[in-house]
């Protein structure tokens, strides 16, 4: 089989898994849940040394182990790669940095890599995110910030998104090289108005009024920067959602002048308020921002609403071992 057919086979396998897991295109794929739901033992190990992940098949028992000493985006990609070995019917595999992060020639590694990229960043998911950001799905004119935000929403590393955008021919080889020179941390800081994110490895996402009613997936420590236009002179502002304390903390609340002549209206200058929330605990949270004018709520004005789904990696408290979701199952197996 030539490389193209091998890749095509892996793309189809990823599409099959996405369809079975019923994941809306463009949503962050809850990869650890997907693995558990496919009846595979999932375990976490901080001490895998140079290995990033392991896929083991012994008879009809299959397991995936992930090195938790690496950034979460890499853990997620590794998990998808190991699932690729499983779905493609490969035998046990021990994967180091060389087989997961670098270009590979082994046919099974090519398939596992293509599977992982297609599962976490399918063409449909990328195009959904592009259209959402106001770009043409075929010929997007992207900045490094656009690429970073797409990577953050899909829960992959910035470089993984650059590579996949090039493979899908959304950017040229030269553009990919140029984007690869940008520092993801620098892009995060720029989005946060110069502030360093509290966890430099976590993702930073930015939403605007165009994202009203959107469902967004986050992992613990990820930061959600919400840009809301306000007109301070006329007292037109937004009130913060109440009852966020259980799942989010307010990381920052700042205002930026839009410096745009066109935004000067009869009511004074418009400015962008940036409310930054940081995910602290797993759960589903409805975030309602309400427009207020001169300290009174605007009657009949609809709130700006975001539905946030915060997930936590199911690592046991000890920091290693079988996924906390599978503990009951483990006891049943042991007692059987
Ligand atoms: Zn592999």
Coordinates of N, CA, C and O in Angstrom, one line a residue, residues 4-138:
X4 N -0.2 7.3 0.5 CA -1.5 8.0 0.3 C -2.7 7.1 0.7 O -3.6 7.5 1.4
X5 N -2.6 5.8 0.3 CA -3.7 4.9 0.7 C -3.7 4.6 2.2 O -4.7 4.4 2.8
X6 N -2.4 4.5 2.8 CA -2.3 4.3 4.2 C -3.0 5.4 5.0 O -3.7 5.2 6.0
X7 N -2.7 6.6 4.5 CA -3.2 7.8 5.2 C -4.8 7.9 5.0 O -5.5 8.2 6.0
X8 N -5.2 7.5 3.8 CA -6.7 7.5 3.6 C -7.4 6.6 4.5 O -8.5 6.9 5.1
X9 N -6.8 5.4 4.7 CA -7.4 4.4 5.6 C -7.5 4.9 7.0 O -8.5 4.7 7.7
X10 N -6.4 5.6 7.5 CA -6.4 6.2 8.8 C -7.4 7.3 9.0 O -8.1 7.4 10.0
X11 N -7.6 8.2 7.9 CA -8.6 9.2 8.0 C -10.0 8.7 8.1 O -10.8 9.1 8.9
X12 N -10.3 7.6 7.3 CA -11.6 6.9 7.4 C -11.8 6.3 8.8 O -12.9 6.5 9.3
X13 N -10.8 5.7 9.4 CA -10.9 5.1 10.7 C -11.3 6.2 11.7 O -12.1 6.0 12.6
X14 N -10.6 7.4 11.6 CA -10.9 8.5 12.5 C -12.3 9.0 12.3 O -13.0 9.3 13.3
X15 N -12.7 9.1 11.1 CA -14.1 9.6 10.8 C -15.1 8.7 11.5 O -16.2 9.1 12.0
X16 N -14.9 7.4 11.4 CA -15.8 6.4 12.0 C -15.9 6.5 13.5 O -17.0 6.6 14.0
X17 N -14.7 6.7 14.1 CA -14.7 6.9 15.6 C -15.4 8.2 16.0 O -16.2 8.2 16.9
X18 N -15.2 9.3 15.2 CA -15.9 10.6 15.5 C -17.4 10.4 15.4 O -18.2 10.9 16.2
X19 N -17.8 9.7 14.3 CA -19.3 9.5 14.1 C -19.9 8.7 15.3 O -20.9 9.0 15.8
X20 N -19.2 7.6 15.7 CA -19.7 6.8 16.8 C -19.7 7.5 18.1 O -20.6 7.3 18.9
X21 N -18.8 8.4 18.3 CA -18.7 9.2 19.6 C -19.7 10.4 19.5 O -19.9 11.0 20.5
X22 N -20.3 10.6 18.3 CA -21.3 11.7 18.2 C -20.7 13.1 18.6 O -21.3 13.8 19.5
X23 N -19.6 13.4 18.1 CA -18.9 14.7 18.4 C -19.2 15.7 17.3 O -19.0 15.4 16.1
X24 N -19.8 16.9 17.7 CA -20.1 17.9 16.7 C -18.8 18.4 16.1 O -17.8 18.7 16.8
X25 N -18.8 18.6 14.7 CA -17.6 19.1 14.1 C -17.1 20.4 14.6 O -17.9 21.3 14.8
X26 N -15.8 20.5 15.0 CA -15.3 21.8 15.5 C -15.2 21.8 17.0 O -14.6 22.7 17.6
X27 N -15.9 20.8 17.7 CA -15.8 20.8 19.1 C -14.5 20.1 19.5 O -14.0 19.2 18.8
X28 N -14.0 20.4 20.7 CA -12.8 19.8 21.2 C -13.2 18.3 21.5 O -14.2 18.1 22.2
X29 N -12.4 17.4 21.0 CA -12.7 16.0 21.2 C -12.3 15.5 22.6 O -11.1 15.6 22.9
X30 N -13.3 15.0 23.4 CA -12.9 14.5 24.7 C -12.2 13.2 24.6 O -12.8 12.1 24.8
X31 N -10.9 13.2 24.2 CA -10.2 12.0 23.8 C -10.2 10.9 24.9 O -10.3 9.7 24.6
X32 N -10.0 11.3 26.1 CA -9.9 10.3 27.2 C -11.3 9.6 27.3 O -11.3 8.3 27.5
X33 N -12.4 10.3 27.2 CA -13.7 9.7 27.3 C -13.9 8.7 26.1 O -14.4 7.7 26.2
X34 N -13.4 9.2 24.9 CA -13.6 8.4 23.7 C -12.9 7.0 23.9 O -13.5 6.0 23.6
X35 N -11.7 7.0 24.5 CA -10.9 5.8 24.7 C -11.7 4.9 25.7 O -11.8 3.7 25.4
X36 N -12.1 5.5 26.8 CA -12.8 4.7 27.8 C -14.1 4.1 27.2 O -14.4 2.9 27.4
X37 N -14.8 4.9 26.4 CA -16.1 4.4 25.8 C -15.9 3.3 24.8 O -16.8 2.6 24.4
X38 N -14.6 3.1 24.3 CA -14.4 2.1 23.4 C -13.8 0.8 24.1 O -13.3 -0.1 23.4
X39 N -14.0 0.8 25.4 CA -13.6 -0.4 26.2 C -12.2 -0.7 26.3 O -11.7 -1.8 26.5
X40 N -11.4 0.4 26.3 CA -9.9 0.2 26.4 C -9.5 0.8 27.8 O -10.0 1.8 28.2
X41 N -8.6 0.0 28.5 CA -8.1 0.5 29.8 C -7.2 1.7 29.5 O -6.4 1.6 28.7
X42 N -7.5 2.7 30.3 CA -6.7 3.9 30.2 C -5.9 4.2 31.4 O -6.5 4.2 32.5
X43 N -4.6 4.3 31.3 CA -3.8 4.6 32.6 C -2.9 5.8 32.3 O -2.5 6.1 31.2
X44 N -2.5 6.4 33.5 CA -1.6 7.5 33.4 C -0.3 7.2 34.2 O -0.4 6.7 35.3
X45 N 0.8 7.6 33.7 CA 2.1 7.3 34.3 C 3.0 8.5 34.2 O 3.3 8.9 33.0
X46 N 3.4 9.1 35.3 CA 4.3 10.3 35.1 C 5.8 9.8 34.8 O 6.6 10.6 34.4
X47 N 6.1 8.5 35.0 CA 7.5 8.1 34.9 C 7.7 7.2 33.7 O 8.4 6.2 33.9
X48 N 7.2 7.5 32.6 CA 7.4 6.6 31.4 C 8.8 6.9 30.7 O 9.0 6.4 29.6
X49 N 9.5 7.8 31.4 CA 10.9 8.2 30.9 C 10.7 8.8 29.5 O 10.0 9.8 29.4
X50 N 11.4 8.3 28.5 CA 11.4 9.0 27.2 C 10.1 8.6 26.4 O 9.9 9.1 25.3
X51 N 9.3 7.6 26.9 CA 8.1 7.2 26.2 C 7.0 8.3 26.4 O 6.9 8.8 27.5
X52 N 6.2 8.5 25.3 CA 5.1 9.4 25.5 C 3.8 8.6 25.7 O 2.9 9.1 26.4
X53 N 3.8 7.4 25.2 CA 2.6 6.6 25.3 C 2.8 5.2 24.9 O 3.8 4.9 24.2
X54 N 1.9 4.3 25.4 CA 2.1 2.9 25.1 C 0.7 2.3 24.7 O -0.3 2.7 25.3
X55 N 0.7 1.5 23.7 CA -0.5 0.7 23.4 C -0.2 -0.7 23.6 O 0.8 -1.2 23.1
X56 N -1.0 -1.4 24.4 CA -0.8 -2.8 24.7 C -2.0 -3.6 24.4 O -3.1 -3.3 24.8
X57 N -1.8 -4.7 23.7 CA -2.9 -5.7 23.3 C -2.4 -7.0 23.8 O -1.4 -7.6 23.3
X58 N -3.1 -7.6 24.8 CA -2.8 -9.0 25.2 C -4.1 -9.8 25.1 O -5.0 -9.5 25.9
X59 N -4.1 -10.6 24.2 CA -5.4 -11.3 23.9 C -6.4 -10.3 23.5 O -6.2 -9.5 22.7
X60 N -7.6 -10.4 24.2 CA -8.6 -9.3 23.9 C -8.6 -8.2 24.9 O -9.6 -7.4 24.9
X61 N -7.6 -8.1 25.7 CA -7.5 -7.0 26.7 C -6.6 -6.0 26.1 O -5.5 -6.3 25.7
X62 N -7.1 -4.7 26.0 CA -6.3 -3.7 25.4 C -6.1 -2.5 26.4 O -7.1 -2.2 27.1
X63 N -5.0 -1.9 26.4 CA -4.8 -0.7 27.3 C -3.9 0.3 26.6 O -3.1 0.1 25.7
X64 N -4.1 1.6 27.1 CA -3.3 2.7 26.6 C -2.8 3.4 27.9 O -3.5 3.7 28.8
X65 N -1.4 3.7 27.9 CA -0.8 4.4 29.0 C -0.3 5.7 28.4 O 0.3 5.7 27.4
X66 N -0.5 6.8 29.2 CA -0.1 8.1 28.8 C 0.9 8.7 29.8 O 0.7 8.6 31.0
X67 N 2.0 9.3 29.3 CA 3.0 10.0 30.1 C 2.4 11.3 30.5 O 2.3 12.2 29.7
X68 N 2.1 11.5 31.8 CA 1.5 12.7 32.3 C 2.5 13.8 32.6 O 2.2 14.9 33.0
X69 N 3.8 13.5 32.4 CA 4.8 14.5 32.6 C 4.9 15.5 31.5 O 5.6 16.5 31.5
X70 N 4.2 15.3 30.4 CA 4.2 16.1 29.2 C 3.0 17.1 29.2 O 2.0 16.8 29.9
X71 N 3.0 18.2 28.4 CA 1.9 19.1 28.4 C 0.6 18.4 28.0 O 0.6 17.4 27.2
X72 N -0.6 18.9 28.5 CA -1.8 18.2 28.2 C -2.1 18.0 26.7 O -2.7 17.0 26.3
X73 N -1.8 19.1 25.9 CA -2.0 19.0 24.5 C -1.3 17.8 23.9 O -1.8 17.0 23.0
X74 N -0.1 17.5 24.4 CA 0.7 16.4 23.9 C 0.2 15.1 24.4 O 0.1 14.1 23.7
X75 N -0.3 15.1 25.6 CA -1.0 13.9 26.2 C -2.2 13.5 25.4 O -2.4 12.4 25.1
X76 N -3.0 14.5 25.0 CA -4.2 14.3 24.2 C -3.8 13.7 22.8 O -4.5 12.8 22.3
X77 N -2.8 14.3 22.2 CA -2.4 13.8 20.9 C -1.8 12.4 21.0 O -2.1 11.6 20.1
X78 N -1.0 12.2 22.0 CA -0.5 10.8 22.2 C -1.6 9.8 22.4 O -1.6 8.7 21.8
X79 N -2.6 10.2 23.2 CA -3.8 9.3 23.5 C -4.5 9.0 22.1 O -4.8 7.8 21.9
X80 N -4.6 10.0 21.3 CA -5.3 9.8 20.0 C -4.4 8.9 19.1 O -4.9 8.0 18.4
X81 N -3.1 9.0 19.2 CA -2.1 8.2 18.4 C -2.2 6.7 18.8 O -2.3 5.9 18.0
X82 N -2.3 6.5 20.2 CA -2.3 5.1 20.6 C -3.7 4.5 20.3 O -3.8 3.3 19.9
X83 N -4.8 5.3 20.3 CA -6.1 4.8 19.9 C -6.0 4.5 18.4 O -6.6 3.5 18.0
X84 N -5.2 5.2 17.6 CA -5.0 4.9 16.2 C -4.4 3.5 16.0 O -4.9 2.7 15.2
X85 N -3.4 3.2 16.8 CA -2.8 1.8 16.7 C -3.9 0.8 17.0 O -4.0 -0.3 16.3
X86 N -4.8 1.0 18.0 CA -5.9 0.1 18.3 C -6.9 0.0 17.1 O -7.2 -1.1 16.7
X87 N -7.3 1.1 16.6 CA -8.4 1.1 15.6 C -7.9 0.5 14.3 O -8.6 0.0 13.5
X88 N -6.5 0.7 14.0 CA -6.0 0.2 12.8 C -5.6 -1.3 12.9 O -5.0 -1.9 12.0
X89 N -5.8 -1.9 14.1 CA -5.5 -3.3 14.3 C -4.0 -3.6 14.5 O -3.6 -4.8 14.3
X90 N -3.2 -2.6 14.9 CA -1.8 -2.9 15.1 C -1.6 -3.6 16.4 O -2.5 -3.6 17.3
X91 N -0.4 -4.3 16.6 CA -0.1 -4.9 17.8 C 0.5 -3.9 18.8 O 0.4 -2.7 18.5
X92 N 1.0 -4.3 20.0 CA 1.5 -3.4 21.0 C 2.5 -2.5 20.4 O 3.3 -2.8 19.6
X93 N 2.5 -1.2 20.9 CA 3.4 -0.2 20.4 C 3.9 0.6 21.6 O 3.2 1.0 22.5
X94 N 5.2 0.9 21.6 CA 5.8 1.8 22.6 C 6.3 3.0 21.8 O 7.1 3.0 20.9
X95 N 5.7 4.2 22.1 CA 6.0 5.4 21.4 C 6.8 6.4 22.1 O 6.4 6.9 23.2
X96 N 7.9 6.8 21.5 CA 8.7 7.9 22.0 C 8.5 9.1 21.3 O 7.7 9.2 20.4
X97 N 9.2 10.2 21.7 CA 9.1 11.5 21.0 C 9.3 11.3 19.5 O 8.6 11.9 18.7
X98 N 10.2 10.4 19.1 CA 10.5 10.3 17.7 C 9.4 9.8 16.9 O 9.2 10.2 15.7
X99 N 8.5 8.9 17.4 CA 7.4 8.4 16.6 C 6.2 9.3 16.7 O 5.3 9.2 15.9
X100 N 6.1 10.2 17.7 CA 4.9 11.0 17.8 C 5.1 12.4 17.4 O 4.2 13.0 16.7
X101 N 6.2 13.0 17.7 CA 6.4 14.4 17.4 C 7.1 14.7 16.1 O 7.1 15.8 15.5
X102 N 7.9 13.7 15.6 CA 8.7 14.0 14.4 C 8.2 13.2 13.2 O 7.3 12.4 13.4
X103 N 8.7 13.5 12.1 CA 8.2 12.9 10.9 C 8.7 11.4 10.9 O 9.8 11.1 11.3
X104 N 7.8 10.5 10.5 CA 8.1 9.1 10.6 C 7.9 8.4 9.3 O 7.2 8.9 8.4
X105 N 8.5 7.3 9.2 CA 8.5 6.5 7.9 C 7.8 5.2 8.1 O 7.3 4.6 7.1
X106 N 7.8 4.7 9.3 CA 7.2 3.4 9.6 C 5.7 3.4 9.2 O 5.0 4.4 9.6
X107 N 5.2 2.4 8.5 CA 3.8 2.5 8.0 C 2.8 2.6 9.1 O 1.8 3.3 9.0
X108 N 3.0 1.9 10.2 CA 2.1 1.9 11.3 C 2.1 3.2 12.0 O 1.1 3.7 12.5
X109 N 3.3 3.8 12.1 CA 3.4 5.1 12.8 C 2.7 6.2 11.9 O 2.1 7.1 12.4
X110 N 2.9 6.1 10.6 CA 2.3 7.0 9.7 C 0.7 7.0 9.9 O 0.1 8.0 10.0
X111 N 0.2 5.7 10.0 CA -1.2 5.6 10.2 C -1.7 6.1 11.5 O -2.7 6.8 11.6
X112 N -0.9 5.8 12.6 CA -1.3 6.3 13.9 C -1.3 7.8 14.0 O -2.2 8.5 14.6
X113 N -0.3 8.4 13.3 CA -0.1 9.9 13.3 C -1.3 10.5 12.5 O -1.9 11.5 13.0
X114 N -1.6 10.0 11.4 CA -2.7 10.5 10.5 C -4.0 10.4 11.2 O -4.8 11.3 11.2
X115 N -4.2 9.2 11.9 CA -5.4 9.0 12.7 C -5.6 10.0 13.7 O -6.6 10.6 13.9
X116 N -4.5 10.3 14.5 CA -4.6 11.2 15.6 C -4.9 12.6 15.1 O -5.8 13.3 15.7
X117 N -4.2 13.1 14.1 CA -4.5 14.4 13.5 C -5.9 14.5 13.0 O -6.6 15.5 13.2
X118 N -6.4 13.4 12.3 CA -7.7 13.5 11.7 C -8.8 13.4 12.8 O -9.9 13.9 12.6
X119 N -8.5 12.7 13.9 CA -9.5 12.6 15.0 C -9.6 14.0 15.7 O -10.7 14.4 15.9
X120 N -8.5 14.6 16.1 CA -8.5 15.8 16.9 C -8.7 17.1 16.0 O -9.2 18.1 16.5
X121 N -8.3 17.0 14.7 CA -8.4 18.1 13.8 C -8.9 17.7 12.4 O -8.2 17.8 11.4
X122 N -10.1 17.1 12.4 CA -10.6 16.6 11.1 C -10.8 17.8 10.1 O -10.9 19.0 10.6
X123 N -10.8 17.5 8.8 CA -11.0 18.6 7.9 C -12.3 19.4 8.2 O -12.3 20.6 8.1
X124 N -13.3 18.7 8.5 CA -14.6 19.3 8.8 C -14.5 20.2 10.1 O -15.0 21.3 10.1
X125 N -13.8 19.7 11.1 CA -13.6 20.5 12.3 C -12.8 21.8 12.0 O -13.2 22.9 12.4
X126 N -11.7 21.6 11.2 CA -10.9 22.8 10.9 C -11.8 23.8 10.1 O -11.8 25.0 10.4
X127 N -12.5 23.3 9.1 CA -13.3 24.2 8.3 C -14.4 24.9 9.1 O -14.7 26.0 8.9
X128 N -15.0 24.1 10.0 CA -16.0 24.7 10.9 C -15.4 25.9 11.7 O -16.0 27.0 11.8
X129 N -14.2 25.7 12.3 CA -13.6 26.7 13.0 C -13.2 27.9 12.1 O -13.3 29.0 12.6
X130 N -12.8 27.6 10.9 CA -12.4 28.7 10.0 C -13.6 29.6 9.7 O -13.5 30.8 9.8
X131 N -14.7 28.9 9.3 CA -15.9 29.7 9.0 C -16.4 30.5 10.2 O -16.7 31.7 10.0
X132 N -16.3 29.9 11.3 CA -16.7 30.6 12.6 C -15.9 31.8 12.8 O -16.4 32.8 13.3
X133 N -14.6 31.8 12.4 CA -13.8 32.9 12.6 C -13.8 33.9 11.4 O -13.0 34.8 11.3
X134 N -14.8 33.7 10.5 CA -15.0 34.6 9.4 C -14.1 34.4 8.2 O -13.9 35.3 7.4
X135 N -13.5 33.2 8.1 CA -12.6 32.9 7.0 C -13.3 32.0 5.9 O -14.2 31.3 6.3
X136 N -12.7 32.1 4.7 CA -13.2 31.1 3.7 C -12.6 29.8 4.1 O -11.5 29.6 4.5
X137 N -13.4 28.7 4.0 CA -12.9 27.4 4.4 C -11.9 26.8 3.5 O -11.1 26.0 3.9
X138 N -11.9 27.3 2.2 CA -10.9 26.8 1.2 C -9.6 27.6 1.2 O -8.5 27.1 1.1

